[in-house]
GROMACS .gro file of C-alpha atoms in nm:
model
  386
    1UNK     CA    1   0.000   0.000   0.000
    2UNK     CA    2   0.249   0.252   0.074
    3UNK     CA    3   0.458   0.163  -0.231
    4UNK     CA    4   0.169   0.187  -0.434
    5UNK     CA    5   0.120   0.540  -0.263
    6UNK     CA    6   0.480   0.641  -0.333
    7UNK     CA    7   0.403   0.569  -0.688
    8UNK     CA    8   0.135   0.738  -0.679
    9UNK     CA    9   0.301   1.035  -0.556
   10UNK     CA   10   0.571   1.036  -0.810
   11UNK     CA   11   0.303   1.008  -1.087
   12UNK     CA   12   0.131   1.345  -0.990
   13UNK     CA   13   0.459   1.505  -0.965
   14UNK     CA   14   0.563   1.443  -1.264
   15UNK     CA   15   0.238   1.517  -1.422
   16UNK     CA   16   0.210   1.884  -1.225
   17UNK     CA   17   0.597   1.935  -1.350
   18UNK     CA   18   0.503   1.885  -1.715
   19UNK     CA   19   0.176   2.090  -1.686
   20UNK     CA   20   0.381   2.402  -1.559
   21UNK     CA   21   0.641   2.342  -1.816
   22UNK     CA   22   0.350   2.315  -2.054
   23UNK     CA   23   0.172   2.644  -1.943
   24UNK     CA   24   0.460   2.866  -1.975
   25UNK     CA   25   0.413   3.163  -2.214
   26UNK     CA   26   0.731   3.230  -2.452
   27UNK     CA   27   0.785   3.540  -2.285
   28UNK     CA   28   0.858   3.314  -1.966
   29UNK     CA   29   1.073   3.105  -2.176
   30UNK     CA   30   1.239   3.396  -2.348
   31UNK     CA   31   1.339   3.502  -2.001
   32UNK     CA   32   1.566   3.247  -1.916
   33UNK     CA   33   1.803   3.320  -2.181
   34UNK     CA   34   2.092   3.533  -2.078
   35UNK     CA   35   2.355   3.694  -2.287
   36UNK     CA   36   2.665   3.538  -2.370
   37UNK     CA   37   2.963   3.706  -2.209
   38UNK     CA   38   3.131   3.943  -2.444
   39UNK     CA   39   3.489   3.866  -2.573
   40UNK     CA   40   3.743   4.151  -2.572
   41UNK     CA   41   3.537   4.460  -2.628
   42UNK     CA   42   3.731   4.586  -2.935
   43UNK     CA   43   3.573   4.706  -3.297
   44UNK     CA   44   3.521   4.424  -3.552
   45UNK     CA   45   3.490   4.191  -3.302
   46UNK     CA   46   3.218   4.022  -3.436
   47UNK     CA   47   3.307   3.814  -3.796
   48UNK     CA   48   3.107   3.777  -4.036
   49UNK     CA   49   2.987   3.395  -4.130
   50UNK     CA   50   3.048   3.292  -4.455
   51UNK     CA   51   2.783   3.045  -4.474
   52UNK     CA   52   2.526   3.339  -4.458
   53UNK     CA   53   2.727   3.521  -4.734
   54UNK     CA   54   2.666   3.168  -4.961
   55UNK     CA   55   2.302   3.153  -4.884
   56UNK     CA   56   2.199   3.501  -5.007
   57UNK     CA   57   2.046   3.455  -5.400
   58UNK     CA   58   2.216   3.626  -5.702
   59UNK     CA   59   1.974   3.809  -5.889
   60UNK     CA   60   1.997   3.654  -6.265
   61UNK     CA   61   2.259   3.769  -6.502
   62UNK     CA   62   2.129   3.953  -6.819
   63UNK     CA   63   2.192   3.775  -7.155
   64UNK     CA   64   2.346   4.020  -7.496
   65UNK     CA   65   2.475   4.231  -7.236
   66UNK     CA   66   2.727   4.434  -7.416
   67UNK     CA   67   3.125   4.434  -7.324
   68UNK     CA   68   3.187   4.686  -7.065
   69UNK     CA   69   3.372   4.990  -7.191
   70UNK     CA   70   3.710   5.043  -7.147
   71UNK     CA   71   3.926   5.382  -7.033
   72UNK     CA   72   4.235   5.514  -7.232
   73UNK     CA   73   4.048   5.719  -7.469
   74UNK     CA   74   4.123   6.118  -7.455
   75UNK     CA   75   3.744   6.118  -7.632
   76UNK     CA   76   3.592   5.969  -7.284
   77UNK     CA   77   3.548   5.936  -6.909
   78UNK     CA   78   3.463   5.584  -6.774
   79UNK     CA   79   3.323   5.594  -6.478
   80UNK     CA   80   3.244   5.316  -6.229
   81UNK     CA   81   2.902   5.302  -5.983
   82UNK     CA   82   2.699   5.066  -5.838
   83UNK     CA   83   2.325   4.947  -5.916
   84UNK     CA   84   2.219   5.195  -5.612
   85UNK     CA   85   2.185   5.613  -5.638
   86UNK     CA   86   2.508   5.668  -5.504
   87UNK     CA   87   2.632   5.804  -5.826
   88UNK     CA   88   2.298   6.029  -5.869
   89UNK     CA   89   2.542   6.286  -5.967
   90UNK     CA   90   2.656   6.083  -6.305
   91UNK     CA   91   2.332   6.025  -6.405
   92UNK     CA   92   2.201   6.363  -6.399
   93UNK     CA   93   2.517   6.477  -6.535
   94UNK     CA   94   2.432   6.261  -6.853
   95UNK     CA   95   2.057   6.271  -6.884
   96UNK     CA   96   2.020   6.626  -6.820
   97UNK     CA   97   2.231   6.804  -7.043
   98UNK     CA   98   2.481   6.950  -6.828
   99UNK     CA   99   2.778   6.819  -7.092
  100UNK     CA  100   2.839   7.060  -7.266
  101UNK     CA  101   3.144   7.201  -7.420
  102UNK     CA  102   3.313   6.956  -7.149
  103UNK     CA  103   3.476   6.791  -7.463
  104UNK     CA  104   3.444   6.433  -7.359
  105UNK     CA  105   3.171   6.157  -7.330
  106UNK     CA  106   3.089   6.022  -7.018
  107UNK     CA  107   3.054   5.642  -6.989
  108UNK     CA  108   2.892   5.488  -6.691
  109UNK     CA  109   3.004   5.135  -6.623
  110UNK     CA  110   2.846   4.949  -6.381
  111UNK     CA  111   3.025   4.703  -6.092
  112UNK     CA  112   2.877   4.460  -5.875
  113UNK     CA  113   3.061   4.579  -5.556
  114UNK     CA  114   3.271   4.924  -5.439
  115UNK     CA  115   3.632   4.706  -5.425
  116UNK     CA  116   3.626   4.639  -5.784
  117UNK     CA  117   3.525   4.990  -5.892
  118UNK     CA  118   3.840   5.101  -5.694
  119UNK     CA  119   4.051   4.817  -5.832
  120UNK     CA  120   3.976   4.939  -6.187
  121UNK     CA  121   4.045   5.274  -6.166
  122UNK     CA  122   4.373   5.210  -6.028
  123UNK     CA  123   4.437   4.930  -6.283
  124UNK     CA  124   4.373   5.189  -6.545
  125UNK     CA  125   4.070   4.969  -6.659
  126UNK     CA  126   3.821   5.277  -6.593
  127UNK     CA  127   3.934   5.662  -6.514
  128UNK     CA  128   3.692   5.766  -6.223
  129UNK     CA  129   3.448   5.654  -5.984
  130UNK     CA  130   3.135   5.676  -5.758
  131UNK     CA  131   3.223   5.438  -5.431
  132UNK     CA  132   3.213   5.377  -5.059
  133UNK     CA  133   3.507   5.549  -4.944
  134UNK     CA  134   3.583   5.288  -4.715
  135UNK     CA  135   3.669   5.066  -5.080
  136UNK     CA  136   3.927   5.348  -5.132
  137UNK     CA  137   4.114   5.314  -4.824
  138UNK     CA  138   4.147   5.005  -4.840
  139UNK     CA  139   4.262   5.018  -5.207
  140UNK     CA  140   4.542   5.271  -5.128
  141UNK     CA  141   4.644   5.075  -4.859
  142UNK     CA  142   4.684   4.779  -5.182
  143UNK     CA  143   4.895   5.026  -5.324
  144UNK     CA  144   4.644   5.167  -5.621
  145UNK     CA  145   4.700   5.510  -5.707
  146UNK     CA  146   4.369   5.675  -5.613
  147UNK     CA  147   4.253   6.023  -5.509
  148UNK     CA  148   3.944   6.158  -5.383
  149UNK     CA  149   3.823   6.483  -5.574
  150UNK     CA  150   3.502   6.527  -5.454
  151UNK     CA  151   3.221   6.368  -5.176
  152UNK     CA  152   2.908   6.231  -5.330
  153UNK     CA  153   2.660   6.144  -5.025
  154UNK     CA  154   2.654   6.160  -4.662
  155UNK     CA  155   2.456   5.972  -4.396
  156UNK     CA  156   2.274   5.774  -4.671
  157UNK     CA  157   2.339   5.435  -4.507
  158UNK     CA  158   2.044   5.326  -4.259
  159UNK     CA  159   1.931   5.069  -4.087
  160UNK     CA  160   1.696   4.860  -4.247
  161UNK     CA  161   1.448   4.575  -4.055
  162UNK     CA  162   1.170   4.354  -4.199
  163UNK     CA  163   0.979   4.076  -4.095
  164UNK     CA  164   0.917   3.963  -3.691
  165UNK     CA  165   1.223   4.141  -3.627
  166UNK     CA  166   1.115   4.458  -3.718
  167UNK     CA  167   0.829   4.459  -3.482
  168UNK     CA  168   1.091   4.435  -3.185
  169UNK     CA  169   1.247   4.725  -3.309
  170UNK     CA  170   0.946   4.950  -3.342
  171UNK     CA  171   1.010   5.226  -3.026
  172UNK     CA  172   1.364   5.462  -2.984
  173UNK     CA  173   1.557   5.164  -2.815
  174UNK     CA  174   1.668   4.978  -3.115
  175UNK     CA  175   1.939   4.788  -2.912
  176UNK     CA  176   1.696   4.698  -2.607
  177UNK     CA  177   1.477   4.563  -2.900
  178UNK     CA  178   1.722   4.338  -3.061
  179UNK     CA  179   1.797   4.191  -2.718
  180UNK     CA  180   1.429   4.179  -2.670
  181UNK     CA  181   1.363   3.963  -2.986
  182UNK     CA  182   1.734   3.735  -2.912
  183UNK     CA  183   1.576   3.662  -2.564
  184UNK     CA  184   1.250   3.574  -2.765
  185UNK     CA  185   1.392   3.315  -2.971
  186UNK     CA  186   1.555   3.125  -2.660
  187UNK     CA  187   1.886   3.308  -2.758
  188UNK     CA  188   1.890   3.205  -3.126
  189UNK     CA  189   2.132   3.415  -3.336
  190UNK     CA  190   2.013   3.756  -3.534
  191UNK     CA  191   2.170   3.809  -3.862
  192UNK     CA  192   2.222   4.213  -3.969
  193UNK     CA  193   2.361   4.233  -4.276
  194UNK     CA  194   2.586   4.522  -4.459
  195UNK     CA  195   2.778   4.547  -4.772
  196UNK     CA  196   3.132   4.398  -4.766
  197UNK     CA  197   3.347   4.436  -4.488
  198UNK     CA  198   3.564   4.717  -4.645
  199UNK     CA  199   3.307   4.947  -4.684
  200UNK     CA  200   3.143   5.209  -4.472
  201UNK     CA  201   2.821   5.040  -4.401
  202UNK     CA  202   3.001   4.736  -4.257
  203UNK     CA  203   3.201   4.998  -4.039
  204UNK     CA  204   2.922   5.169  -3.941
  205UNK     CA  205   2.725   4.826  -3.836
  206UNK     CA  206   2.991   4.728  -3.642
  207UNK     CA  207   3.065   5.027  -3.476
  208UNK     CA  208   2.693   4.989  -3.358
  209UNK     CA  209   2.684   4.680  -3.228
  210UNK     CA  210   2.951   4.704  -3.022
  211UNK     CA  211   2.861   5.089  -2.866
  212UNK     CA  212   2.510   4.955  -2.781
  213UNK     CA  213   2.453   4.591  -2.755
  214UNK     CA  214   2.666   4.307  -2.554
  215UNK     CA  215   2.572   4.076  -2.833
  216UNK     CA  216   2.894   3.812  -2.881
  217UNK     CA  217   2.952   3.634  -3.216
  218UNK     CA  218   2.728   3.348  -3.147
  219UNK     CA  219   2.479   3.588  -3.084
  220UNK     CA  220   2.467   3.791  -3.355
  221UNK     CA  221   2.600   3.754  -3.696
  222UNK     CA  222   2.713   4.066  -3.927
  223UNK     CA  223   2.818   3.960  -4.293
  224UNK     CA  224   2.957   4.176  -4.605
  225UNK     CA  225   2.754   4.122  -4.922
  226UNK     CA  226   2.791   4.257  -5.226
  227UNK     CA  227   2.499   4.512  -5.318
  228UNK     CA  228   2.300   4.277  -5.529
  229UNK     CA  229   2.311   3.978  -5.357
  230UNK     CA  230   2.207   4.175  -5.044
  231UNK     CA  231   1.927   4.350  -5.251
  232UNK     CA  232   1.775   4.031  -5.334
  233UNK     CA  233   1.818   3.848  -4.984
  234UNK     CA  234   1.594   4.134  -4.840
  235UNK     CA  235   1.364   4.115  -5.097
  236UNK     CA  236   1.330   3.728  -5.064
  237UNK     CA  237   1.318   3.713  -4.681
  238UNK     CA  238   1.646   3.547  -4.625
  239UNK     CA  239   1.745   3.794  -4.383
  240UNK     CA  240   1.595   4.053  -4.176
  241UNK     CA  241   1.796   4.332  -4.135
  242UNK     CA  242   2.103   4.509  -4.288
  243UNK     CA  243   2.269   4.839  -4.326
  244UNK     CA  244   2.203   4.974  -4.657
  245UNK     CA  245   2.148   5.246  -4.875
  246UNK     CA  246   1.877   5.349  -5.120
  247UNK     CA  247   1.667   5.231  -5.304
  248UNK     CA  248   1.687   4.922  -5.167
  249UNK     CA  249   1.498   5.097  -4.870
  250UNK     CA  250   1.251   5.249  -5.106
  251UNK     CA  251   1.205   4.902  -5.318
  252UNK     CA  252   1.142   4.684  -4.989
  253UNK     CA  253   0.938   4.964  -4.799
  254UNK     CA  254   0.708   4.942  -5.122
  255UNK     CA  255   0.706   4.556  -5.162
  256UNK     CA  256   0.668   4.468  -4.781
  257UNK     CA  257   0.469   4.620  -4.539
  258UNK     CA  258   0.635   4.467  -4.259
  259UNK     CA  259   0.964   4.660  -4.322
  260UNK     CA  260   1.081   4.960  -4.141
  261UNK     CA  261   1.390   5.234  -4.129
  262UNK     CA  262   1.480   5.176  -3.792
  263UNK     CA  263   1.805   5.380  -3.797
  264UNK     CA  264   1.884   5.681  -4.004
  265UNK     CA  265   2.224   5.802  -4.123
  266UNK     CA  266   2.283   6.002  -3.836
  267UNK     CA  267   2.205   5.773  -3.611
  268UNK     CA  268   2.506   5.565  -3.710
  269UNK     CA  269   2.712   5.791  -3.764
  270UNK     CA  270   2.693   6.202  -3.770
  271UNK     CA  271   2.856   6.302  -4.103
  272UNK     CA  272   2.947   5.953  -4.240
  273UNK     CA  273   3.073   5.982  -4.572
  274UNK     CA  274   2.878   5.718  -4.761
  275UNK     CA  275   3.003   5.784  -5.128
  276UNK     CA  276   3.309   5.972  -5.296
  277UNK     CA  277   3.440   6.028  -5.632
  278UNK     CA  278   3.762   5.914  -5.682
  279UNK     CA  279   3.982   5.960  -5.984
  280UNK     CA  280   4.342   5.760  -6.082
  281UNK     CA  281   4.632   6.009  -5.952
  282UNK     CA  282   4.789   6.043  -6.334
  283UNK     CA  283   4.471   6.157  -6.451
  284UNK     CA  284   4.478   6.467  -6.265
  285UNK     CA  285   4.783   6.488  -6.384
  286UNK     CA  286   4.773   6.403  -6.760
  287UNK     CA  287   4.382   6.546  -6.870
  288UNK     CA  288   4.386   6.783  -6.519
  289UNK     CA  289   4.095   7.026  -6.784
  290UNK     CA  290   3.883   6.746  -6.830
  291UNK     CA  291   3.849   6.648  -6.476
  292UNK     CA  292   3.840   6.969  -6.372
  293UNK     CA  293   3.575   7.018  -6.603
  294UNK     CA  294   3.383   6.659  -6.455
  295UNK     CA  295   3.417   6.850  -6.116
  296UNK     CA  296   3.242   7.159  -6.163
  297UNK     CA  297   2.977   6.964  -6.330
  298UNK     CA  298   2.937   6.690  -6.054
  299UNK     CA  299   2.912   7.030  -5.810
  300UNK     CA  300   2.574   7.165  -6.069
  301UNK     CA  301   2.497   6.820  -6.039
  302UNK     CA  302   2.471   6.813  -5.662
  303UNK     CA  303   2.310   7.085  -5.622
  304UNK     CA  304   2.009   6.974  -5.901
  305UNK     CA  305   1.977   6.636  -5.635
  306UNK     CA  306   1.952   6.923  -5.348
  307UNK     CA  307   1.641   7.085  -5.478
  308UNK     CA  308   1.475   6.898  -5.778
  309UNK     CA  309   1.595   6.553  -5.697
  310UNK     CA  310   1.196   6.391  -5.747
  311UNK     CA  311   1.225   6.524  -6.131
  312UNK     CA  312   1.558   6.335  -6.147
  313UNK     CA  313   1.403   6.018  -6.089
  314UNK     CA  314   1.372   5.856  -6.468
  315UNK     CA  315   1.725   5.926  -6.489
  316UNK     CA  316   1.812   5.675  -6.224
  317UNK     CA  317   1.525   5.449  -6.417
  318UNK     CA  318   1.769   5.470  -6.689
  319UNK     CA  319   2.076   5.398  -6.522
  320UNK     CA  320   2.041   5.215  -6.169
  321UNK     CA  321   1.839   4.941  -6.007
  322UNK     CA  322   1.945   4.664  -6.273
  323UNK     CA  323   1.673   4.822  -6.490
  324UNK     CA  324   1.387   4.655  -6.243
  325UNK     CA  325   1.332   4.944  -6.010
  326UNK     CA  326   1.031   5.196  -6.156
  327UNK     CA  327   1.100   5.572  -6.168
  328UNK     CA  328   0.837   5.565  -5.929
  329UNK     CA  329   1.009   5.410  -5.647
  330UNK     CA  330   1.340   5.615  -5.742
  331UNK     CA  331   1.101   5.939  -5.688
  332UNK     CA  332   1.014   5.783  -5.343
  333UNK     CA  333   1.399   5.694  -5.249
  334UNK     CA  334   1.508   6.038  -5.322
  335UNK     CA  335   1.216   6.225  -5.201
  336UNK     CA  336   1.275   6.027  -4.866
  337UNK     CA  337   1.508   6.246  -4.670
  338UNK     CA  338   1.715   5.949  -4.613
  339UNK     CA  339   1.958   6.023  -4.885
  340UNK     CA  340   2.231   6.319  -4.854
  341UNK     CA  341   2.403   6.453  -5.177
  342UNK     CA  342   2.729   6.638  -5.134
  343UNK     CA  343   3.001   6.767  -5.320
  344UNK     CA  344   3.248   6.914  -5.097
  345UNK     CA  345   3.487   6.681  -4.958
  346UNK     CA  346   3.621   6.915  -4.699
  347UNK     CA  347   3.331   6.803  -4.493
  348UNK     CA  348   3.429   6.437  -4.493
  349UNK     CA  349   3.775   6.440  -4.386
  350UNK     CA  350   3.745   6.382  -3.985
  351UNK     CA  351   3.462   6.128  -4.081
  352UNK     CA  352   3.708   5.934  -4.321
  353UNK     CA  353   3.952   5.951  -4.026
  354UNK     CA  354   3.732   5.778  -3.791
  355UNK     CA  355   3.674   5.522  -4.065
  356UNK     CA  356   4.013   5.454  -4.091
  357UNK     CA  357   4.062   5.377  -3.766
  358UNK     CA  358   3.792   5.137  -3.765
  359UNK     CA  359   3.945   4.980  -4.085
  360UNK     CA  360   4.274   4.956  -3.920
  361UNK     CA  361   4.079   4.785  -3.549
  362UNK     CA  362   3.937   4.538  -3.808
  363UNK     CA  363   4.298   4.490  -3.969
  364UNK     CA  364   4.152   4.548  -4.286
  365UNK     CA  365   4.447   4.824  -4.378
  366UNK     CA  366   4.815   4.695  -4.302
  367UNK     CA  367   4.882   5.061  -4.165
  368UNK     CA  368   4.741   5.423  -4.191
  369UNK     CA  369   4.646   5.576  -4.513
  370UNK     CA  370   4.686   5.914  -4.483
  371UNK     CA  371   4.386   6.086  -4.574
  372UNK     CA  372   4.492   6.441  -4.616
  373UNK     CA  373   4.681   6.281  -4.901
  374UNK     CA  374   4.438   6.113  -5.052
  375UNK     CA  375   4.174   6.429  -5.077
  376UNK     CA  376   4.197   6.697  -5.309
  377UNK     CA  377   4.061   7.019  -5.141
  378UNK     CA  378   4.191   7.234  -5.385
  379UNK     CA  379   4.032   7.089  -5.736
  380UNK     CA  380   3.702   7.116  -5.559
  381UNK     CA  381   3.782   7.471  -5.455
  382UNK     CA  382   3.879   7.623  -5.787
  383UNK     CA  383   3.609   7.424  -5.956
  384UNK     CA  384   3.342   7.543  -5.699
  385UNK     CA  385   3.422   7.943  -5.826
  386UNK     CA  386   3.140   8.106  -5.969
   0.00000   0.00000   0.00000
């Protein structure tokens, strides 16, 4: 009898123990997870996983695509940019008739990601381009000959969420939200993505994570990816956050209504530089009229994107977004606020410093690249004269 009360006993223990386990909510669950403890709190830190970089979709290749253009020509510019409106200046340049008498053709070519752009110009493949200025560091530090003449944009990179993560992140206190949703998940890793890790928007992500959260690597994950690929992971669902720029913003605000800006420019940085133009050093030096002449037309150019950037929209139609993003959603990227054109590059030198430094935490530069060196204040100057 009191055996068979023992067992008894045991039975309704067990059976209150799994009806409490049962009854918890997730929030109770959530609870119990506790942050990792950090490792060395240093910059760059946290390394990106390859894996996710492997998983993010291409978008499809065009077919009759024809070959890219070459520089070397005294007839032409070539000038590199990206499928995003970082090189707004170029198109309007082009499209709205602001060539004249400059003597030379100018002949966009496009590049997949900021690196190569910078590779080519110093490889004498193109002559100029529009690029993160991060990509430029760390292409001087590789030894390519490249100068920055001019700034393009500033604080155009935000912080982009979609998805169940984006309703975490929906008040001022985006970091106390992205614990909130790791605790959620029973302290399953978030993935923020950024362009690749020698760019600005990687720096800038970074730099973020580690001022406000005490997420470790196997709590968060931050990879590089190359414009297009990220593009089309956001787009898909495959991740559900990164640092970009427009129109990606623009394009996945439109296409999901779960998405959200939950970071502007300024919030990751005051002043970041997010684009440049930079030119091969002999240029300035062999055809110094014709890029003089590029200058003070990227300056008009700048100042068009200032105050009539909505009518400029069919021009970036014409020339960005892989040919799939409307004019309509360019008219709502740069009618956003979230995109800053600039021209003088004065402005970014202390912000290219700090960037530098980052680089250089993240050993991404062998040693410092000087940056007064590197910027041109006095081309922009002369070309800036009425």
């Amino acid at each position: 009898m009191a055996a068979r009360r023992a067992r008894w006993v045991s039975w309704a223990g067990l059976i209150v123990l799994l009806a409490s386990a049962a009854s918890l909510a997730p929030t109770d669950v959530a609870a119990q997870a506790t942050l990792r403890p950090r490792d060395a709190p240093q910059i760059f830190q946290i390394q990106p996983d390859p894996g996710t970089e492997r998983e993010l979709p291409r978008p499809p290749r065009r077919d009759n695509e024809p070959p890219p253009p070459v520089s070397g020509s005294a007839n032409s510019l070539v000038v590199g940019h990206t499928a995003g409106i970082a090189a707004g200046q170029l198109y309007v340049m082009i499209e709205a008739g602001m060539l004249g008498e400059l003597g030379v053709t100018l002949v966009p070519r496009r590049f997949p990601a900021d690196i190569e752009i910078a590779r080519s110009i110093g490889r004498g493949e193109i002559d100029m381009g529009y690029l993160d200025p991060g990509s430029v560091l760390k292409a001087r530090d590789e030894g390519e000959p490249l100068v920055i003449i001019a700034a393009a944009q500033v604080e155009s990179y935000v912080l982009l969420a979609r998805g169940e993560l984006a309703r975490f992140l929906r008040d001022e206190d985006v970091a106390g939200g992205l614990r909130r949703a790791w605790a959620r998940r029973g302290g399953a890793r978030i993935t923020i993505a950024s362009l690749p890790r020698d760019t600005v928007a990687h720096a800038l992500l970074e730099r973020w994570v580690v001022r406000n959260t005490a997420f470790s690597t196997e709590d968060l994950r931050t990879p590089g990816v190359p414009l297009n690929q990220l593009w089309n992971a956001l787009r898909l669902g495959t991740i559900e956050a990164a640092v970009v720029p427009e129109p990606i913003v623009a394009s996945i605000l439109e296409s999901d209504p779960t998405a959200r800006v939950v970071l502007e420019g300024r919030d990751l940085m005051l002043g970041h530089p997010t684009a440049v133009v930079a030119v091969r050093a002999n240029l300035l030096r062999e055809r110094p009229a014709q890029v003089a002449g590029f200058l003070s037309r990227h300056i008009a150019a700048t100042r068009y994107l200032q105050d009539e950037k909505e009518r400029a929209a069919p021009y970036f139609a014409k020339h960005a977004g892989y040919g799939q993003v409307k004019a309509e959603t360019f008219a709502k990227a740069l009618g956003s606020g979230l995109a800053r054109y600039a021209s003088d590059p004065a402005a970014i030198i202390e912000p290219l410093r700090l960037i530098e430094s980052l680089l250089l935490q993240a050993q991404l530069l062998s040693g410092r690249v000087n940056v007064t060196e590197i910027v041109d204040l006095e081309l922009h100057k002369a070309a800036a004269k009425p």
